[in-house]
Coordinates of C-alpha atoms in Angstrom, one line a residue:
Chain A
M1308 CA -193.4 -158.6 -58.0
E1309 CA -196.1 -160.1 -55.8
F1310 CA -197.6 -157.5 -53.4
S1311 CA -198.0 -157.8 -49.7
A1312 CA -199.0 -154.9 -47.3
N1313 CA -196.2 -156.1 -45.1
A1314 CA -193.5 -156.4 -47.8
P1315 CA -190.0 -155.5 -46.6
V1316 CA -189.6 -152.8 -49.3
L1317 CA -192.5 -150.9 -47.7
F1318 CA -190.8 -150.9 -44.4
V1319 CA -187.6 -149.6 -46.0
L1320 CA -189.5 -146.7 -47.7
A1321 CA -191.4 -145.8 -44.5
G1322 CA -188.2 -146.1 -42.5
I1323 CA -186.3 -143.6 -44.7
I1324 CA -189.1 -141.0 -44.2
I1325 CA -189.3 -141.6 -40.5
A1326 CA -185.5 -141.3 -40.2
A1327 CA -185.7 -137.9 -41.9
V1328 CA -188.4 -136.8 -39.4
L1329 CA -186.2 -138.0 -36.6
A1330 CA -183.3 -136.1 -38.0
Q1331 CA -185.5 -132.9 -38.1
S1332 CA -186.3 -133.4 -34.4
V1333 CA -182.6 -133.8 -33.5
F1334 CA -181.7 -130.7 -35.6
F1335 CA -184.2 -128.5 -33.8
L1336 CA -183.2 -129.9 -30.4
V1337 CA -179.6 -129.2 -31.0
K1338 CA -180.3 -125.7 -32.5
A1339 CA -182.5 -124.7 -29.5
W1340 CA -180.1 -126.2 -27.0
R1341 CA -177.1 -124.3 -28.4
R1342 CA -179.1 -121.1 -28.4
A1343 CA -180.1 -121.6 -24.8
R1344 CA -176.5 -122.0 -23.8
E1345 CA -175.6 -118.9 -25.8
I1346 CA -178.1 -116.7 -24.0
G1347 CA -177.1 -118.1 -20.6
M1348 CA -180.1 -120.2 -19.7
D1349 CA -179.9 -122.6 -16.8
M1350 CA -178.8 -125.8 -18.5
G1351 CA -179.5 -128.0 -15.5
R1352 CA -183.1 -126.8 -15.6
L1353 CA -183.3 -127.5 -19.3
K1354 CA -182.0 -131.0 -18.8
K1355 CA -184.9 -131.5 -16.3
T1356 CA -187.3 -130.1 -18.9
A1357 CA -186.1 -132.6 -21.4
R1358 CA -186.3 -135.5 -19.0
T1359 CA -189.8 -134.6 -17.9
A1360 CA -190.9 -134.3 -21.6
A1361 CA -189.5 -137.7 -22.3
I1362 CA -191.2 -139.3 -19.4
F1363 CA -194.5 -137.6 -20.0
T1364 CA -194.4 -138.8 -23.7
I1365 CA -194.3 -142.5 -22.8
A1366 CA -198.0 -143.2 -22.1
P1367 CA -199.4 -141.2 -25.1
A1368 CA -196.8 -142.8 -27.4
V1369 CA -197.9 -146.3 -26.3
A1370 CA -201.4 -145.3 -27.2
I1371 CA -200.1 -144.4 -30.7
V1372 CA -198.5 -147.9 -30.9
I1373 CA -202.0 -149.3 -30.2
S1374 CA -203.3 -147.2 -33.0
V1375 CA -200.7 -148.7 -35.3
M1376 CA -201.9 -152.1 -34.3
T1377 CA -205.5 -151.2 -35.0
L1378 CA -204.8 -149.8 -38.5
S1379 CA -202.4 -152.6 -39.3
K1380 CA -205.3 -155.1 -39.5
D1381 CA -206.4 -153.5 -42.8
L1382 CA -203.3 -151.8 -44.1
G1383 CA -200.3 -153.9 -42.9
V1384 CA -197.8 -152.4 -40.5
A1385 CA -195.6 -150.2 -42.7
L1386 CA -198.3 -147.6 -43.8
P1387 CA -199.8 -147.1 -40.3
W1388 CA -196.2 -146.9 -38.9
L1389 CA -195.5 -144.1 -41.4
R1390 CA -198.8 -142.3 -41.1
L1391 CA -198.8 -142.3 -37.2
S1392 CA -195.1 -141.3 -37.0
V1393 CA -195.5 -138.4 -39.5
V1394 CA -198.4 -135.9 -39.0
G1395 CA -201.2 -138.4 -38.5
S1396 CA -203.4 -139.5 -35.6
L1397 CA -205.7 -142.6 -35.3
S1398 CA -208.9 -140.6 -35.8
Y1399 CA -207.7 -138.8 -39.0
E1400 CA -206.1 -141.9 -40.5
T1401 CA -209.0 -144.2 -39.8
V1402 CA -211.4 -141.8 -41.5
A1403 CA -209.1 -141.3 -44.5
A1404 CA -208.5 -145.1 -44.9
T1405 CA -212.3 -145.8 -44.5
N1406 CA -213.2 -143.2 -47.1
A1407 CA -210.6 -144.5 -49.6
E1408 CA -211.6 -148.1 -49.0
S1409 CA -215.3 -147.5 -49.3
A1410 CA -214.7 -145.5 -52.6
M1411 CA -213.3 -148.8 -53.9
G1412 CA -216.1 -151.0 -52.6
L1413 CA -214.2 -152.2 -49.5
V1414 CA -215.3 -152.1 -45.9
F1415 CA -212.8 -150.8 -43.3
G1416 CA -212.0 -153.5 -40.7
R1417 CA -213.0 -156.3 -43.0
V1418 CA -210.2 -156.2 -45.6
T1419 CA -208.2 -159.4 -45.8
A1420 CA -205.7 -158.7 -48.5
L1421 CA -205.2 -155.4 -50.5
T1422 CA -204.0 -155.3 -54.1
A1423 CA -201.1 -153.1 -54.9
G1424 CA -203.4 -150.7 -56.7
Q1425 CA -205.8 -150.4 -53.8
Y1426 CA -202.9 -149.9 -51.4
V1427 CA -201.4 -147.1 -53.4
T1428 CA -204.8 -145.4 -53.7
I1429 CA -205.3 -145.5 -50.0
A1430 CA -201.8 -144.2 -49.4
W1431 CA -202.4 -141.3 -51.8
V1432 CA -205.7 -140.4 -50.1
M1433 CA -204.2 -140.6 -46.6
T1434 CA -201.1 -138.6 -47.6
I1435 CA -202.7 -135.7 -49.6
S1436 CA -205.5 -135.2 -47.1
I1437 CA -203.1 -134.7 -44.1
L1438 CA -200.5 -132.5 -45.8
V1439 CA -202.0 -129.0 -45.1
G1440 CA -200.2 -128.1 -41.9
I1441 CA -196.8 -129.1 -43.2
W1442 CA -196.8 -126.5 -46.0
L1443 CA -199.0 -123.9 -44.3
V1444 CA -196.7 -123.4 -41.3
P1445 CA -193.8 -122.1 -43.4
L1446 CA -196.2 -119.8 -45.2
I1447 CA -197.9 -118.2 -42.2
S1448 CA -196.0 -118.9 -39.0
R1449 CA -193.5 -116.1 -39.4
R1450 CA -196.3 -113.5 -39.8
I1451 CA -198.3 -114.9 -36.8
L1452 CA -195.2 -115.1 -34.5
N1453 CA -193.9 -111.7 -35.5
G1454 CA -197.4 -110.4 -34.6
M1455 CA -196.9 -112.0 -31.1
I1456 CA -193.5 -110.3 -30.7
T1457 CA -195.0 -106.9 -31.7
L1458 CA -197.8 -107.5 -29.2
E1459 CA -195.2 -108.3 -26.5
N1460 CA -193.3 -105.1 -27.2
R1461 CA -196.4 -103.0 -27.3
D1462 CA -198.2 -104.2 -24.2
R1463 CA -196.4 -106.9 -22.2
K1464 CA -199.2 -107.5 -19.7
W1465 CA -201.8 -108.0 -22.4
A1466 CA -199.4 -110.2 -24.4
E1467 CA -199.1 -112.5 -21.3
T1468 CA -202.9 -112.5 -20.9
F1469 CA -203.3 -113.2 -24.6
S1470 CA -201.0 -116.3 -24.3
N1471 CA -202.8 -117.6 -21.2
A1472 CA -206.1 -117.1 -23.0
L1473 CA -204.9 -119.3 -25.9
F1474 CA -203.9 -122.1 -23.6
I1475 CA -207.0 -121.9 -21.4
G1476 CA -209.3 -121.8 -24.5
M1477 CA -207.7 -125.0 -25.7
I1478 CA -208.0 -126.7 -22.3
A1479 CA -211.6 -125.5 -21.9
A1480 CA -212.6 -127.2 -25.2
F1481 CA -211.1 -130.5 -24.1
L1482 CA -212.7 -130.2 -20.6
G1483 CA -216.0 -129.8 -22.4
Y1484 CA -215.3 -132.9 -24.5
V1485 CA -214.9 -134.9 -21.2
F1486 CA -218.6 -134.1 -20.5
C1487 CA -219.9 -134.9 -23.9
D1488 CA -221.6 -138.2 -22.9
V1489 CA -222.8 -137.2 -19.5
S1490 CA -226.5 -137.0 -20.7
T1491 CA -226.5 -140.8 -21.1
V1492 CA -227.1 -140.8 -17.3
F1493 CA -230.7 -139.8 -18.0
E1494 CA -231.0 -142.8 -20.2
G1495 CA -230.0 -145.1 -17.4
S1496 CA -226.3 -145.6 -18.4
A1497 CA -223.5 -144.3 -16.2
A1498 CA -220.9 -144.9 -18.9
G1499 CA -220.8 -141.2 -19.8
L1500 CA -219.5 -140.4 -16.3
I1501 CA -216.3 -142.5 -16.8
P1502 CA -214.3 -139.7 -18.5
V1503 CA -215.5 -137.2 -15.9
C1504 CA -214.4 -139.4 -13.0
V1505 CA -211.1 -140.1 -14.7
M1506 CA -210.5 -136.4 -15.2
L1507 CA -211.3 -135.8 -11.5
V1508 CA -208.9 -138.4 -10.3
S1509 CA -206.1 -137.0 -12.4
A1510 CA -207.0 -133.4 -11.3
V1511 CA -206.9 -134.4 -7.6
V1512 CA -203.5 -136.2 -8.0
M1513 CA -202.2 -133.1 -9.8
A1514 CA -203.5 -130.8 -7.1
L1515 CA -202.1 -132.9 -4.3
A1516 CA -198.7 -133.0 -6.1
G1517 CA -198.8 -129.2 -6.3
L1518 CA -199.6 -128.9 -2.6
A1519 CA -196.8 -131.4 -1.7
A1520 CA -194.3 -129.6 -3.8
G1521 CA -195.2 -126.3 -2.2
K1522 CA -195.1 -127.6 1.4
T1523 CA -191.9 -129.6 1.0
K1524 CA -190.1 -127.2 -1.4
K1525 CA -189.1 -130.3 -3.4
R1526 CA -189.1 -129.3 -7.0
W1527 CA -188.9 -132.8 -8.4
I1528 CA -192.5 -133.4 -7.3
S1529 CA -193.8 -130.7 -9.6
D1530 CA -191.5 -131.7 -12.4
Y1531 CA -193.1 -135.2 -12.5
A1532 CA -196.6 -134.2 -11.4
L1533 CA -198.1 -134.2 -14.9
P1534 CA -196.8 -137.7 -16.1
V1535 CA -197.7 -139.2 -12.7
S1536 CA -201.2 -137.6 -12.7
L1537 CA -201.8 -138.8 -16.3
V1538 CA -200.8 -142.4 -15.4
A1539 CA -202.8 -142.3 -12.2
G1540 CA -205.9 -141.2 -14.2
M1541 CA -205.4 -144.0 -16.8
I1542 CA -204.9 -146.7 -14.1
A1543 CA -208.0 -145.4 -12.3
A1544 CA -209.9 -145.6 -15.6
I1545 CA -209.6 -149.4 -15.5
Q1546 CA -211.5 -149.7 -12.2
I1547 CA -213.9 -146.8 -12.9
T1548 CA -214.9 -148.4 -16.2
A1549 CA -215.5 -151.7 -14.4
W1550 CA -217.8 -150.0 -11.9
L1551 CA -219.7 -147.7 -14.2
N1552 CA -220.0 -149.8 -17.4
Chain B
M1051 CA -174.3 -113.5 -31.1
K1052 CA -177.5 -113.1 -33.1
D1053 CA -180.4 -111.2 -31.6
Y1054 CA -183.7 -112.9 -31.0
R1055 CA -185.2 -111.8 -34.4
G1056 CA -182.0 -113.2 -36.1
Y1057 CA -182.4 -116.5 -34.3
M1058 CA -186.1 -116.7 -35.2
D1059 CA -185.2 -115.9 -38.9
S1060 CA -182.8 -118.9 -38.9
V1061 CA -185.5 -121.1 -37.3
H1062 CA -188.0 -120.1 -40.0
R1063 CA -185.5 -120.6 -42.8
S1064 CA -184.4 -124.1 -41.7
G1065 CA -188.0 -125.0 -40.7
T1066 CA -189.2 -124.2 -44.2
V1067 CA -186.5 -126.4 -45.8
W1068 CA -187.2 -129.3 -43.4
N1069 CA -191.0 -129.2 -43.8
L1070 CA -191.0 -128.9 -47.5
S1071 CA -188.5 -131.7 -47.8
V1072 CA -190.5 -134.0 -45.5
M1073 CA -193.6 -133.1 -47.6
V1074 CA -191.9 -134.2 -50.8
L1075 CA -190.7 -137.4 -49.1
M1076 CA -194.2 -138.2 -47.9
L1077 CA -195.5 -137.8 -51.5
L1078 CA -192.7 -140.1 -52.7
F1079 CA -194.0 -143.0 -50.6
P1080 CA -197.2 -143.8 -52.6
L1081 CA -195.4 -142.8 -55.8
S1082 CA -192.5 -145.2 -55.2
V1083 CA -194.8 -148.1 -54.2
G1084 CA -196.7 -147.5 -57.4
I1085 CA -193.5 -147.6 -59.5
I1086 CA -192.1 -150.6 -57.7
Y1087 CA -195.3 -152.7 -58.2
G1088 CA -196.1 -151.2 -61.6
V1089 CA -199.5 -149.9 -60.6
V1090 CA -201.4 -146.6 -60.7
P1091 CA -204.0 -145.5 -58.2
D1092 CA -207.6 -146.4 -58.8
G1093 CA -208.9 -143.2 -60.4
H1094 CA -212.4 -143.4 -59.1
G1095 CA -211.3 -144.5 -55.6
L1096 CA -208.7 -141.7 -55.4
L1097 CA -211.1 -139.0 -56.5
M1098 CA -214.0 -140.2 -54.3
G1099 CA -211.6 -140.8 -51.4
L1100 CA -210.2 -137.3 -51.7
V1101 CA -213.6 -135.7 -52.1
A1102 CA -214.8 -137.4 -49.0
T1103 CA -211.7 -136.6 -46.9
M1104 CA -209.8 -133.6 -48.1
P1105 CA -212.2 -130.6 -47.8
M1106 CA -212.8 -131.3 -44.1
Y1107 CA -209.2 -132.2 -43.3
W1108 CA -207.8 -129.1 -45.1
A1109 CA -210.3 -126.8 -43.5
V1110 CA -209.5 -128.3 -40.0
G1111 CA -205.8 -128.1 -40.9
V1112 CA -205.9 -124.4 -41.7
I1113 CA -207.8 -123.7 -38.5
E1114 CA -205.5 -125.8 -36.4
T1115 CA -202.4 -124.1 -37.9
V1116 CA -203.7 -120.6 -37.1
T1117 CA -204.8 -121.6 -33.6
Y1118 CA -201.8 -123.7 -32.5
V1119 CA -198.8 -121.8 -34.0
P1120 CA -199.0 -118.9 -31.4
M1121 CA -199.0 -121.6 -28.6
L1122 CA -196.2 -123.8 -30.0
G1123 CA -193.7 -121.1 -31.1
A1124 CA -191.6 -121.3 -34.2
G1125 CA -189.4 -124.3 -33.7
G1126 CA -192.3 -126.2 -32.0
S1127 CA -194.7 -125.4 -34.9
Y1128 CA -192.4 -126.7 -37.6
L1129 CA -191.8 -129.9 -35.6
S1130 CA -195.3 -130.4 -34.4
F1131 CA -197.0 -130.1 -37.8
V1132 CA -194.6 -132.7 -39.1
T1133 CA -194.7 -135.2 -36.3
G1134 CA -198.5 -134.8 -35.5
N1135 CA -200.4 -135.6 -32.3
I1136 CA -200.5 -131.9 -31.4
S1137 CA -203.4 -131.6 -29.0
N1138 CA -203.0 -134.9 -27.2
L1139 CA -199.2 -134.8 -26.9
K1140 CA -197.0 -132.0 -28.2
L1141 CA -198.9 -129.0 -27.0
P1142 CA -199.5 -130.4 -23.4
C1143 CA -195.9 -131.3 -23.3
A1144 CA -194.8 -127.8 -24.3
L1145 CA -197.3 -126.2 -21.8
N1146 CA -196.0 -128.3 -19.0
A1147 CA -192.4 -127.5 -19.9
L1148 CA -193.1 -123.7 -19.9
E1149 CA -194.9 -124.1 -16.5
Q1150 CA -192.0 -126.0 -15.0
A1151 CA -189.3 -123.7 -16.4
E1152 CA -191.3 -120.7 -15.2
V1153 CA -190.8 -118.8 -18.5
R1154 CA -193.2 -116.7 -20.6
A1155 CA -194.5 -118.3 -23.8
N1156 CA -193.8 -115.2 -25.8
S1157 CA -190.2 -114.8 -24.6
E1158 CA -187.1 -116.2 -26.3
E1159 CA -186.6 -118.5 -23.3
G1160 CA -190.2 -119.7 -23.8
E1161 CA -189.5 -120.4 -27.5
L1162 CA -186.4 -122.5 -26.6
V1163 CA -188.1 -124.4 -23.8
S1164 CA -191.1 -125.2 -26.0
T1165 CA -188.9 -126.3 -28.9
I1166 CA -186.7 -128.5 -26.7
A1167 CA -189.8 -130.2 -25.0
I1168 CA -191.5 -130.8 -28.4
A1169 CA -188.2 -132.1 -30.0
V1170 CA -187.6 -134.5 -27.1
S1171 CA -191.2 -135.7 -27.2
S1172 CA -191.0 -136.2 -31.0
I1173 CA -187.8 -138.3 -30.7
V1174 CA -189.2 -140.4 -27.8
T1175 CA -192.5 -141.0 -29.7
T1176 CA -190.7 -142.0 -32.9
L1177 CA -188.5 -144.4 -31.0
I1178 CA -191.3 -146.0 -29.0
I1179 CA -193.3 -146.5 -32.2
V1180 CA -190.3 -148.1 -33.9
L1181 CA -190.0 -150.4 -30.8
G1182 CA -193.7 -151.1 -31.0
V1183 CA -193.4 -152.0 -34.7
I1184 CA -190.4 -154.3 -34.2
L1185 CA -192.2 -156.0 -31.3
I1186 CA -195.7 -155.9 -32.7
V1187 CA -196.3 -159.6 -32.7
P1188 CA -195.6 -160.2 -28.9
L1189 CA -197.0 -156.8 -27.9
T1190 CA -200.3 -156.9 -29.7
P1191 CA -202.1 -159.3 -27.2
I1192 CA -200.7 -157.4 -24.3
L1193 CA -201.5 -153.8 -25.4
E1194 CA -204.9 -154.9 -26.9
A1195 CA -205.9 -156.8 -23.8
P1196 CA -209.5 -155.8 -22.8
V1197 CA -208.3 -155.0 -19.3
L1198 CA -206.0 -152.3 -20.5
A1199 CA -208.4 -150.8 -23.1
P1200 CA -210.2 -148.4 -20.7
A1201 CA -206.8 -146.9 -19.6
F1202 CA -205.9 -145.9 -23.2
A1203 CA -209.4 -144.9 -24.1
Q1204 CA -209.4 -142.4 -21.2
L1205 CA -206.0 -140.8 -22.0
L1206 CA -207.4 -137.4 -22.9
P1207 CA -209.6 -136.9 -19.8
A1208 CA -206.6 -137.9 -17.6
L1209 CA -204.4 -135.5 -19.5
F1210 CA -206.7 -132.5 -19.5
G1211 CA -207.8 -133.1 -15.9
A1212 CA -204.2 -132.6 -14.7
L1213 CA -203.5 -129.7 -17.1
G1214 CA -206.8 -128.0 -16.2
V1215 CA -205.9 -127.9 -12.5
V1216 CA -202.6 -126.1 -13.2
F1217 CA -203.9 -123.5 -15.7
I1218 CA -207.4 -122.9 -14.4
S1219 CA -206.2 -122.4 -10.8
K1220 CA -203.7 -119.8 -11.9
Q1221 CA -206.0 -118.0 -14.3
W1222 CA -209.4 -118.7 -12.9
K1223 CA -210.8 -115.3 -13.8
I1224 CA -210.4 -115.9 -17.5
A1225 CA -211.1 -119.6 -17.3
V1226 CA -214.6 -119.6 -15.7
A1227 CA -216.6 -118.4 -18.7
P1228 CA -215.0 -120.6 -21.4
V1229 CA -215.1 -123.7 -19.3
I1230 CA -218.8 -123.1 -18.5
L1231 CA -219.6 -122.4 -22.2
M1232 CA -217.8 -125.5 -23.4
L1233 CA -219.4 -127.7 -20.7
V1234 CA -222.9 -126.5 -21.7
L1235 CA -222.2 -126.9 -25.4
F1236 CA -220.7 -130.4 -25.2
I1237 CA -223.5 -131.6 -22.9
A1238 CA -226.4 -130.0 -24.8
V1239 CA -225.3 -130.5 -28.4
P1240 CA -225.1 -134.3 -29.3
A1241 CA -223.0 -133.6 -32.4
L1242 CA -220.1 -132.4 -30.2
N1243 CA -218.0 -135.4 -29.3
A1244 CA -214.4 -136.8 -29.7
G1245 CA -214.6 -136.3 -33.5
T1246 CA -215.5 -132.6 -33.3
V1247 CA -213.5 -131.4 -30.3
G1248 CA -210.8 -130.2 -32.7
I1249 CA -213.2 -127.8 -34.4
M1250 CA -214.3 -126.5 -31.0
V1251 CA -210.8 -125.5 -30.0
P1252 CA -210.6 -122.4 -32.1
V1253 CA -214.2 -121.5 -31.0
S1254 CA -213.2 -121.8 -27.4
V1255 CA -209.9 -119.9 -28.0
L1256 CA -211.7 -117.0 -29.6
F1257 CA -214.3 -116.8 -26.9
T1258 CA -211.6 -116.9 -24.2
L1259 CA -209.6 -114.1 -26.0
A1260 CA -212.8 -111.9 -26.1
V1261 CA -213.5 -112.5 -22.4
S1262 CA -209.9 -111.8 -21.5
R1263 CA -209.8 -108.6 -23.5
I1264 CA -213.0 -107.4 -21.7
L1265 CA -211.6 -108.3 -18.2
Y1266 CA -208.3 -106.7 -19.1
K1267 CA -209.8 -103.5 -20.4
K1268 CA -211.9 -103.2 -17.2
G1269 CA -208.8 -103.7 -15.1
L1270 CA -210.1 -107.0 -13.5
L1271 CA -207.0 -109.1 -14.2
N1272 CA -204.6 -107.3 -11.8

């Protein structure tokens, strides 16, 4: 059979795996939803949580579609579709594909047509390299989360602080990343300030939404504040980049 | 009705079955393509590709798992480590949901809210990517238009600017030191950039935990 990186059979294989992952998401959604009803949680509130999560997801998911387009130039559509729907991210997959291609004498971004052997080699490298989290979570998550429950039972106040510290530590790292190119200002380029300005716009929109929600007592404002701030920051990025680049 | 531990046990049992099944399915993709086209992987390419990629990815994967599992909860972890895009999508989504629902992350309600938010986000992401793949020909010139490129390039600053306001304003005492440390490190060390931010997350988390513990012990967090 003649090979093409966009052969229908590759879409069928990728589609089966993605359908399984979709089924896993539905399974956990139904399981958590039933449990929430069982313990008497406010189901109206949970519906709003689900709606906000869905709306918030749209912009980052479109960014993932763009990543599929980027990788598809070398690898066809089926493999990037699979890799970015299951575990992967653009940065991981690009590095894995680049390493596999260069090991076979190819240059990422300049591949016109892969042979079946090259395609399979790249797919193996991308798959094996990314697998660790999938099998490690079943191995260690029970122990880690039982530790969190024990902590909660022993000292509730410290457990809450511990949780907040985890979240803030993660956010602090990404806020640091926003400033990573700021020093380019001393070399005469303002481009390093673009992410900082975008971050400030989104932060201001979020703060204003918080104030508006507090003043008006309208809860829907805070429900949608994050997706709105995200999109506001992204739209502002277009103009800010035009000014500073 | 099961108690909380009973429910968590059932999440771990089903999560283990799902994750290991998906792992086998993932390995079947390159295997099946090889069988269908009658080819084997290029031995040198496979070995060198894995040597260049795997040690770093597995090390980061172990660190990410240990760091993110306590934040994502049980159901959220099993799902997130299968569907990916954790720091740029699943975790912010869960954080926002916990904040909106006004529940504690370590409580049963927190576990359920986090799982529901991550499951919905995973379903929506999968469906949007399917739509993108079906419409890839007409969508490519639109989504790859130079005018839109800056918007998607700045997704993380826009996301963490908004999240930062919420969490730092509420917990500013424990946020000040890690934010200053990360700003100084990312500005002063050229090697720290988009590619290495994942490695800095556990560093920042450990530092924040240490600062929090000191402040807590000194009674400064009341």
